[in-house]
XYZ file of C-alpha atoms in Angstrom:
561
model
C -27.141 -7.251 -30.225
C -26.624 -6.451 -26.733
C -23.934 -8.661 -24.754
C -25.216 -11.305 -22.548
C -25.134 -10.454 -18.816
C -23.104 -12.768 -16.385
C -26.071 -15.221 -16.133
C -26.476 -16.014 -19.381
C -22.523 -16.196 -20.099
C -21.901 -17.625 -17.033
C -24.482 -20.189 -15.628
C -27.299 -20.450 -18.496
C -24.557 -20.220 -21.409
C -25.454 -21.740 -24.573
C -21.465 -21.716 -25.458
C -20.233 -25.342 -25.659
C -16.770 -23.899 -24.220
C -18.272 -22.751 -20.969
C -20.707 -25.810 -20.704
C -17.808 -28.002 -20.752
C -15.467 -25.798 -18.244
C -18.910 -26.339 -16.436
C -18.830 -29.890 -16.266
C -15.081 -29.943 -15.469
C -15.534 -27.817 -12.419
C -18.521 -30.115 -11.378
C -16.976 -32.873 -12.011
C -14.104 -31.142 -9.388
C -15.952 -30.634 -6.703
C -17.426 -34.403 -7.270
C -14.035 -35.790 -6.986
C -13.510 -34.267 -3.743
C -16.735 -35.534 -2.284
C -15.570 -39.072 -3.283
C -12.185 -38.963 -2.231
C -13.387 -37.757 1.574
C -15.440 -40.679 1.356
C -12.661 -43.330 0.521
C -10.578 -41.405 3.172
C -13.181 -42.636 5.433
C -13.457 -45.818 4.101
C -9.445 -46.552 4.253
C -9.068 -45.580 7.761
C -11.316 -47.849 8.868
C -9.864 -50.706 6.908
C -6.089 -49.650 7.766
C -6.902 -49.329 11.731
C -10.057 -51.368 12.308
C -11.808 -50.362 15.824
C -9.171 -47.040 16.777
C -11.665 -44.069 18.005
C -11.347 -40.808 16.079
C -12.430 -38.700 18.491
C -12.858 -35.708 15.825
C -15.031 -37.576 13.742
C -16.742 -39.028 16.096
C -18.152 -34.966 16.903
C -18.660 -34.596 13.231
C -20.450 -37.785 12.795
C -22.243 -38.995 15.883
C -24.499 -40.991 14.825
C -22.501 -42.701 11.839
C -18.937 -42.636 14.199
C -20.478 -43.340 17.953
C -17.283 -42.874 20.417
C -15.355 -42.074 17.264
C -15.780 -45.991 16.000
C -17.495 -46.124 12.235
C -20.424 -48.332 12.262
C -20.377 -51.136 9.555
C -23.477 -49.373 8.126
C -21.697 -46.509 7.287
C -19.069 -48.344 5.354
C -21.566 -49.342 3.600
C -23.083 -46.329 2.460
C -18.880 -44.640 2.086
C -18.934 -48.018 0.005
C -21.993 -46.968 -1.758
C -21.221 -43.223 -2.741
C -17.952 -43.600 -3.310
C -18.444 -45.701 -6.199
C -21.351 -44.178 -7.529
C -19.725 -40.525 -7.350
C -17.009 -41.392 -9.090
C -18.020 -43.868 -12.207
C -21.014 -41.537 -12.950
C -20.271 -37.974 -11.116
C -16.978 -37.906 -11.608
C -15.067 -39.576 -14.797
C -18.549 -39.366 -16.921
C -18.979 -36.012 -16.155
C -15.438 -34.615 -16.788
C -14.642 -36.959 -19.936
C -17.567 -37.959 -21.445
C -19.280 -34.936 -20.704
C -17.172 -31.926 -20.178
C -13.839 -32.639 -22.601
C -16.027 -33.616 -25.202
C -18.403 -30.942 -24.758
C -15.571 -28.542 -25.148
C -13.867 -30.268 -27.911
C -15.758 -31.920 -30.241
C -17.017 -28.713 -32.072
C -13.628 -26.868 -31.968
C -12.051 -30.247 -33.428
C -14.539 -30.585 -36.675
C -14.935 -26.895 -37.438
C -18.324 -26.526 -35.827
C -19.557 -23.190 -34.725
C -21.170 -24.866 -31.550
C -22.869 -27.741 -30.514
C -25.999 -28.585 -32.739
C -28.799 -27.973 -30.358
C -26.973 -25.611 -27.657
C -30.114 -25.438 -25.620
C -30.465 -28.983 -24.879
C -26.790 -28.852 -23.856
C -27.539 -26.252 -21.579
C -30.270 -28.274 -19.998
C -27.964 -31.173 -19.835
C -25.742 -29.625 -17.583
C -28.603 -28.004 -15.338
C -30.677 -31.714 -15.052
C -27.021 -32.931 -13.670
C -26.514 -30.645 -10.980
C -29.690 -31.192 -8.882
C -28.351 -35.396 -9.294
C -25.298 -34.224 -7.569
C -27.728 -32.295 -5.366
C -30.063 -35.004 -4.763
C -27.273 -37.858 -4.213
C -25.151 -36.231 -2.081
C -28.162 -35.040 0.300
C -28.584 -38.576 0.777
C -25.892 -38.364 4.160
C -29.000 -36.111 5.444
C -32.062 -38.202 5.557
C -33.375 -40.610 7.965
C -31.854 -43.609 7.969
C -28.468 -41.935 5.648
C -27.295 -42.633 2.764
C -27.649 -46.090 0.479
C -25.727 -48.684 1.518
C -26.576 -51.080 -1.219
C -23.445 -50.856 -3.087
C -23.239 -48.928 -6.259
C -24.829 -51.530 -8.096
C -27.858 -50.960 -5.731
C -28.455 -55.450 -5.450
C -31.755 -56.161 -4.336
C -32.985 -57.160 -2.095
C -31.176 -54.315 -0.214
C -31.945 -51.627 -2.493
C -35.573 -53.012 -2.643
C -36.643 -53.513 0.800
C -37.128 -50.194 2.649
C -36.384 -51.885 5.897
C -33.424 -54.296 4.994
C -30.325 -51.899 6.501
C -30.965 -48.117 7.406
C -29.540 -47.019 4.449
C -32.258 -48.181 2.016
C -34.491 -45.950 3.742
C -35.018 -42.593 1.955
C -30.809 -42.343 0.998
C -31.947 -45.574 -1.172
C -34.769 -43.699 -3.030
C -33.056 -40.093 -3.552
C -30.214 -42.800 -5.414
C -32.743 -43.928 -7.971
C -33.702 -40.204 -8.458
C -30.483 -39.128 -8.963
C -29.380 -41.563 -11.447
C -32.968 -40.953 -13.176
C -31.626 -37.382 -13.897
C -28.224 -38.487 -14.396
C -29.419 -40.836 -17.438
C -31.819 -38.211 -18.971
C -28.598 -35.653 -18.987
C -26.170 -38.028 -20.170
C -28.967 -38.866 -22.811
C -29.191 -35.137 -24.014
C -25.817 -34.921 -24.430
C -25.454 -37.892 -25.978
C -27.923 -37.239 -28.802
C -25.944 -33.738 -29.130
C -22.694 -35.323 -29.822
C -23.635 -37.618 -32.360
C -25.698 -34.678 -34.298
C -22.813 -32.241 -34.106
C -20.446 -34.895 -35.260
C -22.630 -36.136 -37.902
C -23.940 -32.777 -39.362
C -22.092 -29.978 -38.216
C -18.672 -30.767 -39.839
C -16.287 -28.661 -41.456
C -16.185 -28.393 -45.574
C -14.164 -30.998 -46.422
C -14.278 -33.052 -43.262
C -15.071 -36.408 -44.351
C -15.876 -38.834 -41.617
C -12.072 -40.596 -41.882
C -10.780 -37.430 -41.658
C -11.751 -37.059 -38.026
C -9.359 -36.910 -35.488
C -9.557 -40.438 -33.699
C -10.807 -38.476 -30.455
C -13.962 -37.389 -32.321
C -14.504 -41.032 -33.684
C -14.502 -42.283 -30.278
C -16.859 -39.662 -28.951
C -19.321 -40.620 -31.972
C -19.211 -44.675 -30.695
C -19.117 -44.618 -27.530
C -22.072 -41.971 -27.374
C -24.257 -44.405 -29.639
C -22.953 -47.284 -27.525
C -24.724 -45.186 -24.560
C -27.862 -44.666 -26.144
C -28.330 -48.294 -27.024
C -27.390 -49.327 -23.517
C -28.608 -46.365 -20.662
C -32.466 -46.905 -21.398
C -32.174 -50.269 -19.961
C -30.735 -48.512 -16.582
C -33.420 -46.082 -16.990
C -35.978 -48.966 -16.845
C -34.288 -50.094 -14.249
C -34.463 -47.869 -11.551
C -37.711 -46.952 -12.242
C -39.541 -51.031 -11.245
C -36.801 -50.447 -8.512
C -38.771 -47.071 -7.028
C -41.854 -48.968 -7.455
C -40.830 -51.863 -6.232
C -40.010 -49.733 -3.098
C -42.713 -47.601 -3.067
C -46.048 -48.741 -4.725
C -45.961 -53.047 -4.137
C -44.481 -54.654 -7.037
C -42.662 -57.399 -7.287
C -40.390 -57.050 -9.950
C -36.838 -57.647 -8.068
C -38.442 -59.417 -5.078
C -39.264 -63.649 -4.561
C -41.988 -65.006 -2.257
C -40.275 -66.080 0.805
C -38.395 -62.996 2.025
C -38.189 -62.164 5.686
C -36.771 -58.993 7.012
C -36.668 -58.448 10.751
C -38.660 -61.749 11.478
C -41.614 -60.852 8.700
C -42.565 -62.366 5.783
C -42.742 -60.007 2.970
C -46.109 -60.115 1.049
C -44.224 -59.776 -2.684
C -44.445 -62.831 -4.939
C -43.323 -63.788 -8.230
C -39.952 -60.930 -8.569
C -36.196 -62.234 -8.921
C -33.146 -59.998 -8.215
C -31.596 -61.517 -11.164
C -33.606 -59.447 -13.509
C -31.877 -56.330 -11.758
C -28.764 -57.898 -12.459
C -28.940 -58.050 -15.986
C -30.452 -54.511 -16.884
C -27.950 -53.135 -14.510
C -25.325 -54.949 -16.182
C -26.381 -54.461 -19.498
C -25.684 -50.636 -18.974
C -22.748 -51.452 -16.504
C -20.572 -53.148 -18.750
C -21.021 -50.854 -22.160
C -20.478 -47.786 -19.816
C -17.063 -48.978 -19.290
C -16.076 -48.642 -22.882
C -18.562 -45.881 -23.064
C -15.758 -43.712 -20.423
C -12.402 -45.944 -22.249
C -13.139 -45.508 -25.531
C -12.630 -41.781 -25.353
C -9.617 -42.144 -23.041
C -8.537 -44.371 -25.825
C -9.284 -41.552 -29.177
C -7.689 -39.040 -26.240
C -4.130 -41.102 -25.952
C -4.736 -42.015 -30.069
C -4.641 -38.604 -30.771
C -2.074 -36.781 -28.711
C 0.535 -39.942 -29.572
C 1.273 -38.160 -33.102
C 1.916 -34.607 -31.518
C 4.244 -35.746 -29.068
C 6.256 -38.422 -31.331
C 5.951 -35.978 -34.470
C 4.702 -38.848 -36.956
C 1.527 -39.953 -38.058
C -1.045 -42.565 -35.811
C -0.378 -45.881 -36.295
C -3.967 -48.042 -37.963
C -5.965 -45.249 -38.307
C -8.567 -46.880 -40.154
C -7.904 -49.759 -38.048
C -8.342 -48.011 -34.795
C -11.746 -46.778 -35.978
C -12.665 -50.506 -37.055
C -11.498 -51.783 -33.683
C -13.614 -48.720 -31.792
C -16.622 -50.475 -34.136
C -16.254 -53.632 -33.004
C -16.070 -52.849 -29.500
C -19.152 -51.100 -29.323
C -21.179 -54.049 -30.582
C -19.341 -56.856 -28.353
C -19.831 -54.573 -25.675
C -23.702 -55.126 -25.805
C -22.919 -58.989 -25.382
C -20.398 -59.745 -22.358
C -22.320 -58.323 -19.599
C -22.912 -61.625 -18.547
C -19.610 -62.076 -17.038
C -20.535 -60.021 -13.812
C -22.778 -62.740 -13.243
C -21.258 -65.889 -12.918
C -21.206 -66.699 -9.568
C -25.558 -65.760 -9.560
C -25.703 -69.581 -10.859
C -26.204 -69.265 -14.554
C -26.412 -72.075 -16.741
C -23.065 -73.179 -17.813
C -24.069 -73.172 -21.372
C -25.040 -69.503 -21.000
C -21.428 -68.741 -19.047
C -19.862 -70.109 -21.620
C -21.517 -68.034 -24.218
C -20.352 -65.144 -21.846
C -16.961 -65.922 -21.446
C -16.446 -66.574 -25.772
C -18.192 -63.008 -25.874
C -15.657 -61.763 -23.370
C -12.565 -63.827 -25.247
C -13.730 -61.919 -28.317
C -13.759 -58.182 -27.199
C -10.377 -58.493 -25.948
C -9.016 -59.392 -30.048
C -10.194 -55.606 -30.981
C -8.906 -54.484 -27.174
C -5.580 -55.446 -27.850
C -5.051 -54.540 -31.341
C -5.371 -50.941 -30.210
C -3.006 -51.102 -27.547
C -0.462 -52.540 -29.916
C -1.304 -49.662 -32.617
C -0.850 -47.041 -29.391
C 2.781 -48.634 -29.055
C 3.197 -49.045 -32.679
C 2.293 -45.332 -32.365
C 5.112 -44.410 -30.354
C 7.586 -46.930 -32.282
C 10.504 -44.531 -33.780
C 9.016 -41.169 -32.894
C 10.804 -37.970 -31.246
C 9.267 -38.541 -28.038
C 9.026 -34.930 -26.264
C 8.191 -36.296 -23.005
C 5.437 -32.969 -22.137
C 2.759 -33.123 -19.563
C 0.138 -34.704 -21.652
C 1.982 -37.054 -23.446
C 3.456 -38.437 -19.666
C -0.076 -38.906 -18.395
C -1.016 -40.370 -22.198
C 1.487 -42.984 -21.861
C 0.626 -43.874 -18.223
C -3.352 -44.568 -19.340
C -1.569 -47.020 -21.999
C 0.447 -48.241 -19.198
C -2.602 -49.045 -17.015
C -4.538 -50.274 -19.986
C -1.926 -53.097 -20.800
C -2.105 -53.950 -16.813
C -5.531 -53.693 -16.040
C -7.029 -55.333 -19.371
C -4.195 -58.660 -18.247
C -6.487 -58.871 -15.183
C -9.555 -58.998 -16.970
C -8.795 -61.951 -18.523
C -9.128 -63.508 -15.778
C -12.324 -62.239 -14.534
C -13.867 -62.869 -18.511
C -13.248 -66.405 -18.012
C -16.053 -68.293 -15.996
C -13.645 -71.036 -14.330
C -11.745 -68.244 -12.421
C -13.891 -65.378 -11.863
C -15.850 -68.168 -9.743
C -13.005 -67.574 -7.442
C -12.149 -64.614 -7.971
C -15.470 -62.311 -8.197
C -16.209 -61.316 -4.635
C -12.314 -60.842 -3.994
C -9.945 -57.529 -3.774
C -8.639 -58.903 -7.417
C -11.889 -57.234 -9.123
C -11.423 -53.859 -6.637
C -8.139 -53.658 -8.522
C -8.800 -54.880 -11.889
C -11.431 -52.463 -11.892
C -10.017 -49.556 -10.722
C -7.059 -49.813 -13.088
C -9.587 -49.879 -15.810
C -12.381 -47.360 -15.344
C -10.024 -45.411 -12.459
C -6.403 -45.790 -13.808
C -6.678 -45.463 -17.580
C -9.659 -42.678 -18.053
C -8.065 -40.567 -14.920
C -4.505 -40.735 -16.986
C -5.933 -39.759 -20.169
C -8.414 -36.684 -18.636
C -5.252 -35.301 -17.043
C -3.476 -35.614 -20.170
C -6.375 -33.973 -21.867
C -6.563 -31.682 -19.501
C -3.189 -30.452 -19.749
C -3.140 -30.475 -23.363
C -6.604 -28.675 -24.319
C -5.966 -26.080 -21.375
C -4.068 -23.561 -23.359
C -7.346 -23.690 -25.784
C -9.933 -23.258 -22.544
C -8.019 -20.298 -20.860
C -5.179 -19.158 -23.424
C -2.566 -19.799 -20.569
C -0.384 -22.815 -19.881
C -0.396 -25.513 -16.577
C 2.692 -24.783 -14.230
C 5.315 -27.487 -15.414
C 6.728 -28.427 -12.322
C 3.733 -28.720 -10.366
C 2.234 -30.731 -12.860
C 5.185 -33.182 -12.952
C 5.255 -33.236 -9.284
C 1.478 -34.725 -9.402
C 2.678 -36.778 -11.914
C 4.742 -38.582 -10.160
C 2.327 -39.046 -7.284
C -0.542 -40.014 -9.351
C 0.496 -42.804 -11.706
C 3.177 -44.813 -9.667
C 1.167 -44.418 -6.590
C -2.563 -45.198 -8.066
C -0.460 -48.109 -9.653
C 0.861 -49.491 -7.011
C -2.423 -49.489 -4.990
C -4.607 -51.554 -7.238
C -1.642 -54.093 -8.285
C -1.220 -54.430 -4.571
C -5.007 -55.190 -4.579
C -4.288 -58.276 -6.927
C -2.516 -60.086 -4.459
C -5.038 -59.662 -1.719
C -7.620 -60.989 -4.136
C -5.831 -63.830 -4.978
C -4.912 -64.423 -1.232
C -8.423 -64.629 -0.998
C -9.403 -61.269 0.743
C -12.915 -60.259 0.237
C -14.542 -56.940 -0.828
C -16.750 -54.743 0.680
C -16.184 -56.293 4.113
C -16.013 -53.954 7.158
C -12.868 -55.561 8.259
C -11.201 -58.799 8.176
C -9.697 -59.360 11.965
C -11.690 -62.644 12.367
C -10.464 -64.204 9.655
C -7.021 -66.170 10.171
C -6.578 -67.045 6.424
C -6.238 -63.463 5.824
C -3.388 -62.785 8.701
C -0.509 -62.511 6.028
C -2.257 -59.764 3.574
C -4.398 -58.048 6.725
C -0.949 -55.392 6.930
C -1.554 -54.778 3.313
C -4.096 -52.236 4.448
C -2.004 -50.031 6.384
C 0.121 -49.148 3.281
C -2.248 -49.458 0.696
C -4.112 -46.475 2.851
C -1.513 -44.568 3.360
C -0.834 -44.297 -0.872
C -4.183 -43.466 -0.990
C -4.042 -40.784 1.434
C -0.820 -39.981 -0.672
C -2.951 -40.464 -4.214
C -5.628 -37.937 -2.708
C -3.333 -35.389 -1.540
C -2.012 -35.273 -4.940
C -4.750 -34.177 -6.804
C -5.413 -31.398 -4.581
C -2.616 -30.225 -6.416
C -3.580 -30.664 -9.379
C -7.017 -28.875 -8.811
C -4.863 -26.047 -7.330
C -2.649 -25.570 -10.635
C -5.563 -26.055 -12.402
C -7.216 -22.473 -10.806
C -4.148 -20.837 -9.501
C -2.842 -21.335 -13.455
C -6.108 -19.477 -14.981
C -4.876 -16.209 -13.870
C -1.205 -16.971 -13.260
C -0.289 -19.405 -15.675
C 2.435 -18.630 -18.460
C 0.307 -17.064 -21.756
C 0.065 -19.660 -24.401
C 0.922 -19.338 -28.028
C -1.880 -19.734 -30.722
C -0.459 -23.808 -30.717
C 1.745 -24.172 -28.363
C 2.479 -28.003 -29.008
C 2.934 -27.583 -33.010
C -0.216 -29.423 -33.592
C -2.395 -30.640 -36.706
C -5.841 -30.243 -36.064
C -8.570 -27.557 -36.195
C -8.515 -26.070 -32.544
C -5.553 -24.840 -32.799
C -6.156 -23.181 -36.233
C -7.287 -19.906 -36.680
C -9.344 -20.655 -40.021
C -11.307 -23.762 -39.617
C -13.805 -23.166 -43.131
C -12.528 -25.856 -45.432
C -10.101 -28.902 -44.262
C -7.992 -30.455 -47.148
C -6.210 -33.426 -45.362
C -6.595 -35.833 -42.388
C -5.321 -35.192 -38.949
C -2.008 -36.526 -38.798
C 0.276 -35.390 -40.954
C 3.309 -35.200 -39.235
C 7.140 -35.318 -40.733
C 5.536 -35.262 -44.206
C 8.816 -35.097 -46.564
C 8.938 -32.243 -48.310
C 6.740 -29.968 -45.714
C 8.340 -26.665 -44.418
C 7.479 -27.655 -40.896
C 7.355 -31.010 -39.542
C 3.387 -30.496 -38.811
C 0.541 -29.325 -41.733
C -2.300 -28.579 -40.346
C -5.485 -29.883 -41.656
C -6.611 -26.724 -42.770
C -3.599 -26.537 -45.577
C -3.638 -27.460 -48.978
């Protein structure tokens, strides 16, 4: 058989290895996009009203004189958010890690239906496409938030962004559910069918286990998103009513809709929203789970356990997404019945962060690259899941909700703990993607200018929110309540500008180490499982045995009798 030319290797490849370097390097050039945009967005806030005279050329009509326009905070608002929940961390670890690792990991030859995950990868590009070309249309892009609230993401004429930016929104997260849908369905066949001889289901690696839930948890929960966004288009473009009252004026008209209520947007959006933040932690969780063991050199803590907890997760999940709703006036019964839900999910929740330091209890810590970013995702998941106790509970998120507490909560959640664990991922998996190893220094270097820097940020953010600062605003100069936390912005932006810069090294050592980088050995961290085995036919034993007594090595690989 003749070999395949660059094309088909390249671009179309049916390998599940290039597919998910694919992703990665989208997900990349993603990141980038949304970091310029909270650049943006953090200059204004540090130094409300100073002219940029540079970006005032670049932008005229968005930066007249060099001053942003509150609509165009908006829309940085906007895109920043959506690029980097569903362009950015789905794409690189629920998409591209897994697509990379989940055969390699259960003895699998590929992916079970390579052709789907081929189109998978080519129905996400044009999203990126489509979303991003939004800055280009009349009116620019949405400026709806990236929960896309009607009435603003509704009405064509309610701010210039939910003009045509609006619309080419829906359509990108229309192809952005239908690829995220393909490759969910992959996952779960490959994990369920494709298996190695011998690989019974608890003898998969936690990281594969969490792969298998969470992508179920995203098939139960995306179509209602999908639904979504479709009464939103026609809503917008053919006269329903779905998300709009009787009553509305816009620009001194009445609105001829009747019978719609925004609410109902709020709770398919949220029914999605919520699940997809377990559907990008639980991996980050199987990710931290399962490198623990290497880098401690004894066995996971609750396996069985962990799985359980993973279980039970899943299905609360589908029940709490209530809580982003309090403050829409809910019955109190019904908040109630929210904020039990939300009680509940944190029982599982914290049982696996105490296994993850259970994990670590006693080991030979070799503090590596992966297992430094590993234990700063637990790190942020201690912190950030704290927070959301306070959100979960309807008597405080009342006061809380439309404060800077829920910027940080949230961005130590579905920011701080899935960033952590791709980078350790990263780092650990790259000797198996390019046969070459990350430089060591520069990857410590971003280290320390990732996780005590992206830390300090969003704890900062905490304190605003509880001094009352609210979200989303343009800026707060008029507000005297807010004089004593206003300064906060001037060194919360310059971290970020610090955070950002950082990861442009990373993405450098990241390329520059592809071709540079120190050759790897077959396994260079002394690890158990199949991807780092050269025969992968039958497996004999579970994943972790580590510091078994009487093994010649402290590490037997699964594929040993």
């Amino acid at each position: 058989m003749a070999e395949p030319g660059f094309v088909r290797r390249y671009l179309f490849s049916l390998d599940h290895k290039v597919i998910g370097i694919q992703y990665l390097v989208l997900s990349m050039f993603m990141a980038l996009c949304g970091g310029a945009f909270m650049v943006l967005m953090r200059m204004n806030l540090a130094w409300p009203g100073v002219k940029w005279p540079l970006l005032g050329a670049l932008f005229p009509h968005a930066m007249q004189s060099g001053i942003m326009k509150p609509e165009f905070y908006l829309s940085l608002v906007t895109m920043h958010g959506t690029v980097m929940i569903f362009f950015v961390i789905s794409l690189a670890l629920a998409s591209g890690i897994a697509n990379f690792i989940i055969p390699l990991q259960i003895g699998a030859r590929d992916m079970a239906f390579p052709v789907l995950n081929m189109l998978s990868f080519w129905t996400v590009v044009p999203a990126c496409i489509v979303l991003l070309s939004s800055f280009a249309v009349d009116g620019g892009a949405p400026a709806a938030g990236w929960t896309a609230y009607p009435p603003l993401s509704a009405v064509r004429t309610a701010v210039p962004g939910s003009l045509w930016g609006q619309t080419l929104w829906i359509v990108a997260m229309a192809l952005f559910i239908i690829s995220f849908t393909m490759g969910g369905i992959n996952f779960i066949t490959t994990i369920l069918e494709e298996r190695a001889q011998g690989m019974s289901l608890f003898r998969m690696p936690l990281t594969i286990w969490s792969y298998l839930i969470s992508s179920a948890l995203g098939l139960m929960a995306f179509p209602a998103l999908f639904a979504a966004v479709v009464l939103l288009l026609c809503d917008r473009h053919f006269g329903t009513s779905f998300y709009l009252p009787s009553g509305l004026f816009f620009g001194k008209k009445l609105l001829p809709n009747t019978g719609g209520t925004p609410l109902l947007w709020q709770h398919l959006f949220w029914f999605l929203g919520h699940p997809e933040v377990y559907v990008l932690a639980m991996p980050a969780w199987g990710i931290v789970l399962d490198l623990f063991p290497v880098f401690t050199r004894r066995p996971v803590f609750g396996y069985r356990i962990n799985v359980y907890c993973f279980y039970a997760i899943a299905v609360l999940s589908l029940m709490v997404w209530g809580h982003h709703m309090y403050v829409s006036g809910m019955s109190p019964y019904a908040g109630e019945l929210f904020s039990l839900a939300t009680l509940a999910i944190t029982i599982p929740s914290a049982v696996l962060g105490v296994n993850m330091l259970a994990s670590l209890w006693g080991g030979a810590i070799r503090f590596r690259l992966p297992m430094m970013f590993a234990i700063g995702s637990l790190v942020m998941f201690g912190s950030g899941g704290f927070g959301g106790m306070f959100l979960g509970n309807a008597t405080s998120d009342i006061q809380l909700h439309d404060t800077y507490f829920v910027v940080g909560h949230f961005h130590l959640m579905i920011g701080g703990v899935t960033l952590l664990a791709t980078f350790a991922a990263l780092h650990y998996w790259y000797p198996r993607m390019f046969g070459r190893m990350m430089d060591e220094t520069l990857g410590r270097i971003h280290f320390w200018l990732t996780f005590p820097v992206f830390y300090l940020i969003f704890v900062l953010m905490h304190f605003d929110g509880l001094a009352g600062m609210p979200r989303r605003y343009y800026s707060w100069e008029k507000y005297d309540f807010l004089a004593g936390v206003r300064g906060h912005q001037v060194w919360i932006s310059l971290l970020a500008f610090l955070l950002g810069a950082a990861q442009l090294l990373f993405v450098y050592n990241f390329f520059h180490s592809i071709r540079k980088g120190r050759p790897a050995e077959p396994n260079p961290w002394d690890a158990t499982t199949l991807e780092w085995q050269p025969e992968t036919s039958q497996v004999y034993r579970w994943p972790y045995d580590y510091s078994v007594p009487g093994a010649a090595t402290d590490f037997t690989p699964q594929n040993t009798k």
